[in-house]
Short mmCIF file of C-alpha atoms in Angstrom, two decimals:
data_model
loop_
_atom_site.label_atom_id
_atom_site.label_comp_id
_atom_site.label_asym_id
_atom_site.label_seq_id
_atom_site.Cartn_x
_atom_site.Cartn_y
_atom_site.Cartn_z
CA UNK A 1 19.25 -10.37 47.79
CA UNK A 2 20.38 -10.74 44.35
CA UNK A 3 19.00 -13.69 42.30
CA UNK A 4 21.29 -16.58 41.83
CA UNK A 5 19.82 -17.17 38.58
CA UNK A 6 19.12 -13.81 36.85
CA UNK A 7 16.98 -13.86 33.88
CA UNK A 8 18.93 -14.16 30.54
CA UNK A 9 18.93 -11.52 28.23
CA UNK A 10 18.03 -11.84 24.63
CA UNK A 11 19.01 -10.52 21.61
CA UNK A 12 16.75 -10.55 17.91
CA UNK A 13 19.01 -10.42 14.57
CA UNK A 14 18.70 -11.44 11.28
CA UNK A 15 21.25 -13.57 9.11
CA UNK A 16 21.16 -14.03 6.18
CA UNK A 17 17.58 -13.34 5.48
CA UNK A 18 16.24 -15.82 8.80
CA UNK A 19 15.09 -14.07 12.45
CA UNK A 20 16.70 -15.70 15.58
CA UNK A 21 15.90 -14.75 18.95
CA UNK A 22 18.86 -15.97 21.24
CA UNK A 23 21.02 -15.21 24.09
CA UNK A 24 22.87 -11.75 24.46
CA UNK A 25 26.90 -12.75 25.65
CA UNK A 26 27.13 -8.66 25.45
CA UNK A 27 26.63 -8.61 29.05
CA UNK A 28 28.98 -8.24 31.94
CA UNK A 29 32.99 -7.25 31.83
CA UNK A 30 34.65 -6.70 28.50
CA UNK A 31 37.60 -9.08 28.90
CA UNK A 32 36.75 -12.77 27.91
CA UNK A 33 40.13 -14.45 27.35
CA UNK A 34 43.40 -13.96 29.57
CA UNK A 35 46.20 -15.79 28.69
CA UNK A 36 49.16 -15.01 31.49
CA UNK A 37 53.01 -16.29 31.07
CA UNK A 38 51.61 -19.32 29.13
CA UNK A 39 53.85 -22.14 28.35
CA UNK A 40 53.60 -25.40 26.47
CA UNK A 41 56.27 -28.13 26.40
CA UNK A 42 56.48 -31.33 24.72
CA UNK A 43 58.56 -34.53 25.30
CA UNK A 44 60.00 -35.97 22.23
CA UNK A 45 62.33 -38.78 22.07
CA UNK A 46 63.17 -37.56 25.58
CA UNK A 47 63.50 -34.10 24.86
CA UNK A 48 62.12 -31.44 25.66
CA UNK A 49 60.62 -29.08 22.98
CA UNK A 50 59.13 -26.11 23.90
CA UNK A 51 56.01 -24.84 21.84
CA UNK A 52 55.24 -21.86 23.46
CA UNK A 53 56.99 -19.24 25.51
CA UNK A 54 55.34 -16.46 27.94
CA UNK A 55 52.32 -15.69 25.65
CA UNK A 56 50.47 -12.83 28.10
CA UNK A 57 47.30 -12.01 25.63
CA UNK A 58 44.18 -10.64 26.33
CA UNK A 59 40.45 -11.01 24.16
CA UNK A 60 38.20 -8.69 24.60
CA UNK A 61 34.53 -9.49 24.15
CA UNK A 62 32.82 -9.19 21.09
CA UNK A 63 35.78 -9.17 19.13
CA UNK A 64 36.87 -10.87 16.33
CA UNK A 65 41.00 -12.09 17.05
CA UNK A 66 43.34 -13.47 14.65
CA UNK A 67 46.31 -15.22 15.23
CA UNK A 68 48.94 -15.98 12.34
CA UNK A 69 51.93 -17.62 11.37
CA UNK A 70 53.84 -20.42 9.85
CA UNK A 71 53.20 -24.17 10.12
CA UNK A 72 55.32 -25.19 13.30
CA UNK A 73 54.96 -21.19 14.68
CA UNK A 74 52.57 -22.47 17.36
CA UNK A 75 49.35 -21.00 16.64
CA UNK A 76 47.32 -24.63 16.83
CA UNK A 77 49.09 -25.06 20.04
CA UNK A 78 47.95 -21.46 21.46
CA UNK A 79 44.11 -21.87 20.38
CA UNK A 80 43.91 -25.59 21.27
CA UNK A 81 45.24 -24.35 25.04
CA UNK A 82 42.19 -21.90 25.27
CA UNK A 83 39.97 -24.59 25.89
CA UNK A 84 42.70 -27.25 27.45
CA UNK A 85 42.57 -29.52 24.66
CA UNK A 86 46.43 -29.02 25.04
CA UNK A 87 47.53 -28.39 28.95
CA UNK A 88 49.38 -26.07 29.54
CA UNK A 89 53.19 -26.49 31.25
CA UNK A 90 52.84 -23.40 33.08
CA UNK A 91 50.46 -20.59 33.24
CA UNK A 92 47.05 -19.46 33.56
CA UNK A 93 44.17 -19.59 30.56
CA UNK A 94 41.39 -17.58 32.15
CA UNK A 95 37.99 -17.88 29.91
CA UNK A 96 34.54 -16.58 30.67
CA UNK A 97 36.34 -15.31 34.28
CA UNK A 98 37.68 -18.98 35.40
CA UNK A 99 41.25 -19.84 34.98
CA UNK A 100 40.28 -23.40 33.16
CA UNK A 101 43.92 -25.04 34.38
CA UNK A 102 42.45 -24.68 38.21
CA UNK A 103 39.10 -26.56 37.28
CA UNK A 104 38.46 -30.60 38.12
CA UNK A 105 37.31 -32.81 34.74
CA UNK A 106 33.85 -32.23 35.40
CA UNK A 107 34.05 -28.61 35.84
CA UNK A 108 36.17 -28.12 32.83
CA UNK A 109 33.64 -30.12 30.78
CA UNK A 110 30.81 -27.30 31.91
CA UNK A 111 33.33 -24.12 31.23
CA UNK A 112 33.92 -25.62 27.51
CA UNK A 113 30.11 -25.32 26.81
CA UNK A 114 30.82 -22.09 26.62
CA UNK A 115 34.11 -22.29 24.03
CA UNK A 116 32.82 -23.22 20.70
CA UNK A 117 35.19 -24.79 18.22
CA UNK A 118 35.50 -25.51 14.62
CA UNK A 119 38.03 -27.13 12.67
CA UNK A 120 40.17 -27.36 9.51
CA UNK A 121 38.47 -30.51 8.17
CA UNK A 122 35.53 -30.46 9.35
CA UNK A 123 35.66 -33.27 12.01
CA UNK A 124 31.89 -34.30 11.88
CA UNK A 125 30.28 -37.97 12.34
CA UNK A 126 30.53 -39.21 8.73
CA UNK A 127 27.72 -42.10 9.81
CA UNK A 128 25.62 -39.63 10.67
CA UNK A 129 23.02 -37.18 9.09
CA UNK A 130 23.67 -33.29 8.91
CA UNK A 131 20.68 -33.06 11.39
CA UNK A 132 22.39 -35.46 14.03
CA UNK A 133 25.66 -33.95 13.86
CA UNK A 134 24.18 -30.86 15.09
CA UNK A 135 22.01 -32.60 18.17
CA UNK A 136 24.83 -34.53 19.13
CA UNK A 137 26.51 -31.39 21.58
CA UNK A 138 22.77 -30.77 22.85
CA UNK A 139 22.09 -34.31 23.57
CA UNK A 140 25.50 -34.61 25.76
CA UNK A 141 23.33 -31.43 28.09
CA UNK A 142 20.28 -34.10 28.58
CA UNK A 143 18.21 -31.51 26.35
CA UNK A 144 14.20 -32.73 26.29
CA UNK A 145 13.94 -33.91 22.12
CA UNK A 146 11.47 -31.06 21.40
CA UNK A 147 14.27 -28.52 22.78
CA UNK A 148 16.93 -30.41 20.60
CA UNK A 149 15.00 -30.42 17.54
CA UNK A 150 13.64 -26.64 17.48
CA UNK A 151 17.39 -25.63 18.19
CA UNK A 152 19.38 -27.66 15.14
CA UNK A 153 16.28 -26.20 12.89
CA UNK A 154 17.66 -22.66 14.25
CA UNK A 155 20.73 -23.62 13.59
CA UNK A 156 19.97 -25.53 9.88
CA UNK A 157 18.13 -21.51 9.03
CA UNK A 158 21.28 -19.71 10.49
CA UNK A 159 23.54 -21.45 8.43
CA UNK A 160 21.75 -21.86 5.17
CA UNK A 161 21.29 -25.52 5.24
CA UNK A 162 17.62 -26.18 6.18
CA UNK A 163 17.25 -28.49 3.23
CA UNK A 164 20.38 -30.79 3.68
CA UNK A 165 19.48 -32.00 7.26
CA UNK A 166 19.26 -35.53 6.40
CA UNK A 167 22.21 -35.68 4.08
CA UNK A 168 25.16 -36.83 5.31
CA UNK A 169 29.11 -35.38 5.43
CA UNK A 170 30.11 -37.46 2.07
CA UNK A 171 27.09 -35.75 0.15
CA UNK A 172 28.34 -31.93 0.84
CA UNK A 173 30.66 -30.05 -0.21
CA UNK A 174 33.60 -28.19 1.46
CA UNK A 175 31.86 -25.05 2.91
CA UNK A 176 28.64 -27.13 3.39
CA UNK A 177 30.79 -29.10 6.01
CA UNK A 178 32.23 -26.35 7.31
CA UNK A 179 28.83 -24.58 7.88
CA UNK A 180 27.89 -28.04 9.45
CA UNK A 181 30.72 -27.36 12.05
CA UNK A 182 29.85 -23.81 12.91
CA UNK A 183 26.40 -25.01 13.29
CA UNK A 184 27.54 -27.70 15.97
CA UNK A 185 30.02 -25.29 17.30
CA UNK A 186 27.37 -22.70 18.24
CA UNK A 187 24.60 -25.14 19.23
CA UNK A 188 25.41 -25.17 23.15
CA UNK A 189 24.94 -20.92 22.83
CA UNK A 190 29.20 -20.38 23.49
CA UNK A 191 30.54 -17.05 24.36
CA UNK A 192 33.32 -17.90 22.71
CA UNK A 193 34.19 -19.46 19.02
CA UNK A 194 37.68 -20.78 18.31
CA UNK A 195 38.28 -21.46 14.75
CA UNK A 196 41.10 -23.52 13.73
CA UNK A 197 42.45 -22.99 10.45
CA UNK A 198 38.66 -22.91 9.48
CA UNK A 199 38.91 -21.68 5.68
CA UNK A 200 42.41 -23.13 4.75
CA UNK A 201 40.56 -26.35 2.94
CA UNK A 202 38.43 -24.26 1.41
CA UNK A 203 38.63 -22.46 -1.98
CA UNK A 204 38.51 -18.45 -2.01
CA UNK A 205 34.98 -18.01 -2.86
CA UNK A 206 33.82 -20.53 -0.50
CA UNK A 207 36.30 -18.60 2.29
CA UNK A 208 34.76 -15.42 1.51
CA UNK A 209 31.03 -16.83 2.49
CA UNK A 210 32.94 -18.74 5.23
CA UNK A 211 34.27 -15.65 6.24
CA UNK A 212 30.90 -13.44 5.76
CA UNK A 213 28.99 -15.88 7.72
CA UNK A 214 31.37 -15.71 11.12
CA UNK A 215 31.38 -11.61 10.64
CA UNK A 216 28.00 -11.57 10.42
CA UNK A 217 27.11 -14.35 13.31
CA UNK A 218 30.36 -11.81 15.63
CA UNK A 219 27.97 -8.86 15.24
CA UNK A 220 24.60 -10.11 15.74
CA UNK A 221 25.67 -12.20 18.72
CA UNK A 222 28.65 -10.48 20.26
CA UNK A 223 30.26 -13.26 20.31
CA UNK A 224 33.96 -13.22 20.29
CA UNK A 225 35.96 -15.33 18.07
CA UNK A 226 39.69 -16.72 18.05
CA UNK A 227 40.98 -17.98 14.90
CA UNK A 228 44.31 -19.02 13.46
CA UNK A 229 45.58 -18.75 9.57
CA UNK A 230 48.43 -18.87 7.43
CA UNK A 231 46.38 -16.30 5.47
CA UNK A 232 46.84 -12.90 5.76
CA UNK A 233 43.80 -11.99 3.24
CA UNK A 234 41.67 -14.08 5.84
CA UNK A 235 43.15 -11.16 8.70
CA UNK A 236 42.82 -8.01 6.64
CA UNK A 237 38.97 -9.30 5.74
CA UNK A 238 37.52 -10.38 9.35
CA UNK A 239 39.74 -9.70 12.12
CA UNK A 240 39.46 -6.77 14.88
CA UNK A 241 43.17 -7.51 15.97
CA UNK A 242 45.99 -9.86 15.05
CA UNK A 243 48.88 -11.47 16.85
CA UNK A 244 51.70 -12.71 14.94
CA UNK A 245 53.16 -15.96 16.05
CA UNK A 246 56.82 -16.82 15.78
CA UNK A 247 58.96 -20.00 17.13
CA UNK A 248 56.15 -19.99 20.07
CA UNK A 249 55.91 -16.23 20.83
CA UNK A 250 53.83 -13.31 19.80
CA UNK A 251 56.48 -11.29 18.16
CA UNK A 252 53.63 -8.66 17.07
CA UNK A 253 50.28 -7.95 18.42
CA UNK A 254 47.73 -4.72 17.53
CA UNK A 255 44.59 -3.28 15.31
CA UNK A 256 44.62 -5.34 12.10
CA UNK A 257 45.07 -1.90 10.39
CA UNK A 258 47.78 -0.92 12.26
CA UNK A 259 50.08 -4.09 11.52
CA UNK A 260 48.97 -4.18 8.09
CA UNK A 261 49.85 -0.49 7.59
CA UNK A 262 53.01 -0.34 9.83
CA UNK A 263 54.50 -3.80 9.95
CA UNK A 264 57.19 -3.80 12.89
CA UNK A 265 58.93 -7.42 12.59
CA UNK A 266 60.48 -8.99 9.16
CA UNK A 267 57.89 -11.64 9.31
CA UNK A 268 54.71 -9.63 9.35
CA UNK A 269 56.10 -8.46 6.72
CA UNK A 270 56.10 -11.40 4.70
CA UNK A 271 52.66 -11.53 5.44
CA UNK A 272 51.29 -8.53 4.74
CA UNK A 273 53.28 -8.99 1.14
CA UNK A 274 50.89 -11.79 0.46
CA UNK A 275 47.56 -9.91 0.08
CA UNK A 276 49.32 -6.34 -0.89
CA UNK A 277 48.23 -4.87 -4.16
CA UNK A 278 50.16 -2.25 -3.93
CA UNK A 279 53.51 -3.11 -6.04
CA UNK A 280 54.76 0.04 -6.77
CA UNK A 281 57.98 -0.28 -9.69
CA UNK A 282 61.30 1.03 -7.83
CA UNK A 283 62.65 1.38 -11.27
CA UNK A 284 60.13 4.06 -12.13
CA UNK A 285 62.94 6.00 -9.31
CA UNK A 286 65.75 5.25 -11.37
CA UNK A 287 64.73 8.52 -13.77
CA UNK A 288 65.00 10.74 -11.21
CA UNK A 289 67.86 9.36 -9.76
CA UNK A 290 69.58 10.30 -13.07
CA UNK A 291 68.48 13.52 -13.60
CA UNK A 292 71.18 16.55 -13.26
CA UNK A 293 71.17 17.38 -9.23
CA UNK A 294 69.85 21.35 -9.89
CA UNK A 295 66.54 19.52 -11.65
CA UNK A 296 66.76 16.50 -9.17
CA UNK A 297 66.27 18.86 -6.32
CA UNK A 298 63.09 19.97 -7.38
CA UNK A 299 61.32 16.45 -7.52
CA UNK A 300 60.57 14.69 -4.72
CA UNK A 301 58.66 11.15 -4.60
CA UNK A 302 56.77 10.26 -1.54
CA UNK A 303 54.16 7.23 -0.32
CA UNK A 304 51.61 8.52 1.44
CA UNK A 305 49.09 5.96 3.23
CA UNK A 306 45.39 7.02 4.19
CA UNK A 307 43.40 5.24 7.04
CA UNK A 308 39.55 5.45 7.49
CA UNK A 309 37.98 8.49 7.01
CA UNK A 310 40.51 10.46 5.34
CA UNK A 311 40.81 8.25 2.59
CA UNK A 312 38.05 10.01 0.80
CA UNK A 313 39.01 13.47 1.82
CA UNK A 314 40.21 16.19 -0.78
CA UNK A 315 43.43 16.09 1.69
CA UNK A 316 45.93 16.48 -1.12
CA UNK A 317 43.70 19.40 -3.14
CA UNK A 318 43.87 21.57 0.32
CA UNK A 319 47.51 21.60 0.08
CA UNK A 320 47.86 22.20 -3.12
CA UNK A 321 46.16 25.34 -2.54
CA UNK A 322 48.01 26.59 0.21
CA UNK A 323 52.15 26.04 -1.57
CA UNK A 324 52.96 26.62 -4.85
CA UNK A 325 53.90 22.96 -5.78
CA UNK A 326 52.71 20.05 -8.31
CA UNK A 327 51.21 16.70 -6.96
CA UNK A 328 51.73 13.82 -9.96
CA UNK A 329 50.55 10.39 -9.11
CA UNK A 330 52.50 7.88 -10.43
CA UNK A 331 51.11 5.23 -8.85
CA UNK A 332 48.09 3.98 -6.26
CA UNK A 333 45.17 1.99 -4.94
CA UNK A 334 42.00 2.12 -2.26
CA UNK A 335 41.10 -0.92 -0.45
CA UNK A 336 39.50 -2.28 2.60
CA UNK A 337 41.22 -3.40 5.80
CA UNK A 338 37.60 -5.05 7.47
CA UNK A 339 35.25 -2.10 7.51
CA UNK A 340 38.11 0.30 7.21
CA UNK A 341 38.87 1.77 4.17
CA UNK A 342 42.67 2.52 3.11
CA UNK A 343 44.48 3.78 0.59
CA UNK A 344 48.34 4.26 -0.75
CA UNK A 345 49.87 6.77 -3.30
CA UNK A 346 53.17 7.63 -4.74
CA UNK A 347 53.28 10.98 -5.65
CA UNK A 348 55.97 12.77 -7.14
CA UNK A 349 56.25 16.29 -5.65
CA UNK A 350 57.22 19.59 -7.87
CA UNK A 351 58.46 22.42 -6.49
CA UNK A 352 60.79 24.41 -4.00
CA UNK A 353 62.45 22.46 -1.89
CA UNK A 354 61.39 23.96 1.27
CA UNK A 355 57.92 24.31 -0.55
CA UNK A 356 57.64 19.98 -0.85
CA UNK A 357 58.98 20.12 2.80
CA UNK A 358 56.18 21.76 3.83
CA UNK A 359 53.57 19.91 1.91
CA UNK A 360 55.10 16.72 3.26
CA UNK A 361 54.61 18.02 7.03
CA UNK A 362 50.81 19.71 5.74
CA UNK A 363 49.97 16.25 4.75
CA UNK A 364 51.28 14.68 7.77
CA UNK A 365 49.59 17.23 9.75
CA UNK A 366 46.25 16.54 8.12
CA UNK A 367 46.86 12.49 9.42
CA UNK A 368 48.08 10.82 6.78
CA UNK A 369 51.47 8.64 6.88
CA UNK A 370 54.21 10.17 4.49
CA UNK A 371 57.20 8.14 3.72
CA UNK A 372 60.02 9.39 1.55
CA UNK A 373 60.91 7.74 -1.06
CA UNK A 374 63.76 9.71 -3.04
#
């Protein structure tokens, strides 16, 4: 007979120089979140408004899910009905393997144990002390003190607060609270963290540890996160995958790289344009654009985008050696997309003009993207 209450399994990691020894959530299916033909409607002045329209989206464990778009898109609607903070019209939100709008009050108060949340400002007791803020979650379970105490210590190490414990809200600053929340948020052991516009309050170098400290807490614990921006930077640096939100539907959904690289939808545009560093000068075209058409013919400019490992490869030399044209960069940059690396180039392409046909289909062949320009 099986056991009704297997052992847990653990898992050791290190953060940020401290050794924690905790539950391993890498167990078991690899679908945590199912969200099928939800929809939200609200009742204004006796109307109806609708928030959100069919949103089918599935979270796979472990991984680290971003959902963006502008204020009014949605988004704090979608995240808030993971955990039935909002109720859905219609639709199922299944979490953990229960479908949460099918559970009575009580069971829905054990299922969110499990969902983790932290917010945009903060939302902690102001009257009480760092240390309190974090027992308060474990002292809703009936936790024995000792078992309360040695966990918010954990916690305190994990987050790099250990000396503020008996401070209180007014006496940190920005990211302190914010660590204060993910803290509290993680204190019941969730499977699952929902982060709601977490770094927007923040300035960029506190973001960045913001952001460092939920990448490094997603691989150590497996533990899959959900958060919402307005920030594409906060995307390209964290996230696994992105929706895009738009007047209450996902209009765009993939790999982070993916929608950065190949935006499909005039609004993920826009975002991607935020964080790009890649602002290549159209006018630099206007000189070939001018040029007599028997010299014209014999230039060609071309973007060419690298993803992952061929970023570093000698991709460009190997054609070169094979066709009898002239590569001229006139313009580029490498960057990261998470733990991907990327690059773009505009080259300018002398030669034959069946010769820079075939380098453009040798460079395609070799996996890189090749869009001409002119």
């Amino acid at each position: 007979m099986r056991d009704a209450n297997p052992p847990c399994a653990f898992v050791s990691f290190t953060v940020e120089g401290h050794f924690f020894i905790i539950p391993d959530h890498n167990e078991g299916g690899t679908t945590v979140i199912i969200l099928q033909n939800l929809r939200k409607d609200y009742i204004v002045d006796k109307k109806s408004i609708t928030a959100l329209k069919k949103i089918d989206l599935t979270i796979e464990r472990g991984e680290i899910f971003g959902i963006i778009g502008h204020s009014g898109a949605g988004k704090s609607t979608l995240i808030r009905c993971i955990n039935l903070l909002e109720k859905p019209t219609s639709g199922s939100v299944i979490v953990n393997g229960q479908d949460l709008t099918q559970l009575t009050s009580s069971e829905l108060q054990t299922a969110r144990r499990e969902i983790g949340m932290i917010f945009q400002h903060f939302n902690l007791l102001s009257s009480a002390t760092i240390y309190e803020n974090i027992a308060f979650p474990l002292r809703l379970t009936k936790r024995s003190k000792s078992d309360v105490d040695k966990k918010v210590r954990e916690l305190l190490d994990l987050v790099g607060l250990t000396d503020h414990a008996k401070k209180y809200p007014a006496q940190l600053s920005g990211g302190q609270k914010q660590r204060v929340g993910i803290a509290r948020a993680l204190a019941n052991d969730p499977k699952v963290l929902l982060c709601d516009e977490a770094t927007s309050a923040l300035d960029p170098m506190t973001t960045q540890s913001i952001l460092k400290l939920l990448g490094d807490i997603n691989k150590k614990l497996h533990l899959t996160i959900v958060l919402i921006t307005h920030e594409m930077h906060v995307i390209r640096e964290i996230c696994d995958r992105v929706g895009v939100i738009d007047d209450g539907e996902i209009v765009e959904l993939g790999p982070v790289a993916d929608v950065f690289l190949n935006p499909k939808q005039r609004i993920t545009e826009e975002f991607v344009e935020q964080v790009s560093d890649f602002d290549f000068p159209l006018e630099l075209l206007e000189q070939y654009r001018v040029m007599p058409e028997s010299e014209r013919n014999r230039h060609q400019v071309v973007q060419v985008s690298f993803l992952g490992d061929t970023t570093f490869q000698p991709v460009m030399f190997q054609v070169l050696q094979s066709l009898p044209v002239q590569f001229n960069i006139l313009h580029g940059t490498i960057n990261r997309i998470k733990d991907t690396p990327f690059g773009r180039l505009v080259l300018e392409i002398t030669g034959e003009p069946a010769d820079a046909r075939d380098a453009v289909q040798q460079l395609r062949a070799r996996g890189l993207q090749v869009e001409v320009l002119l």
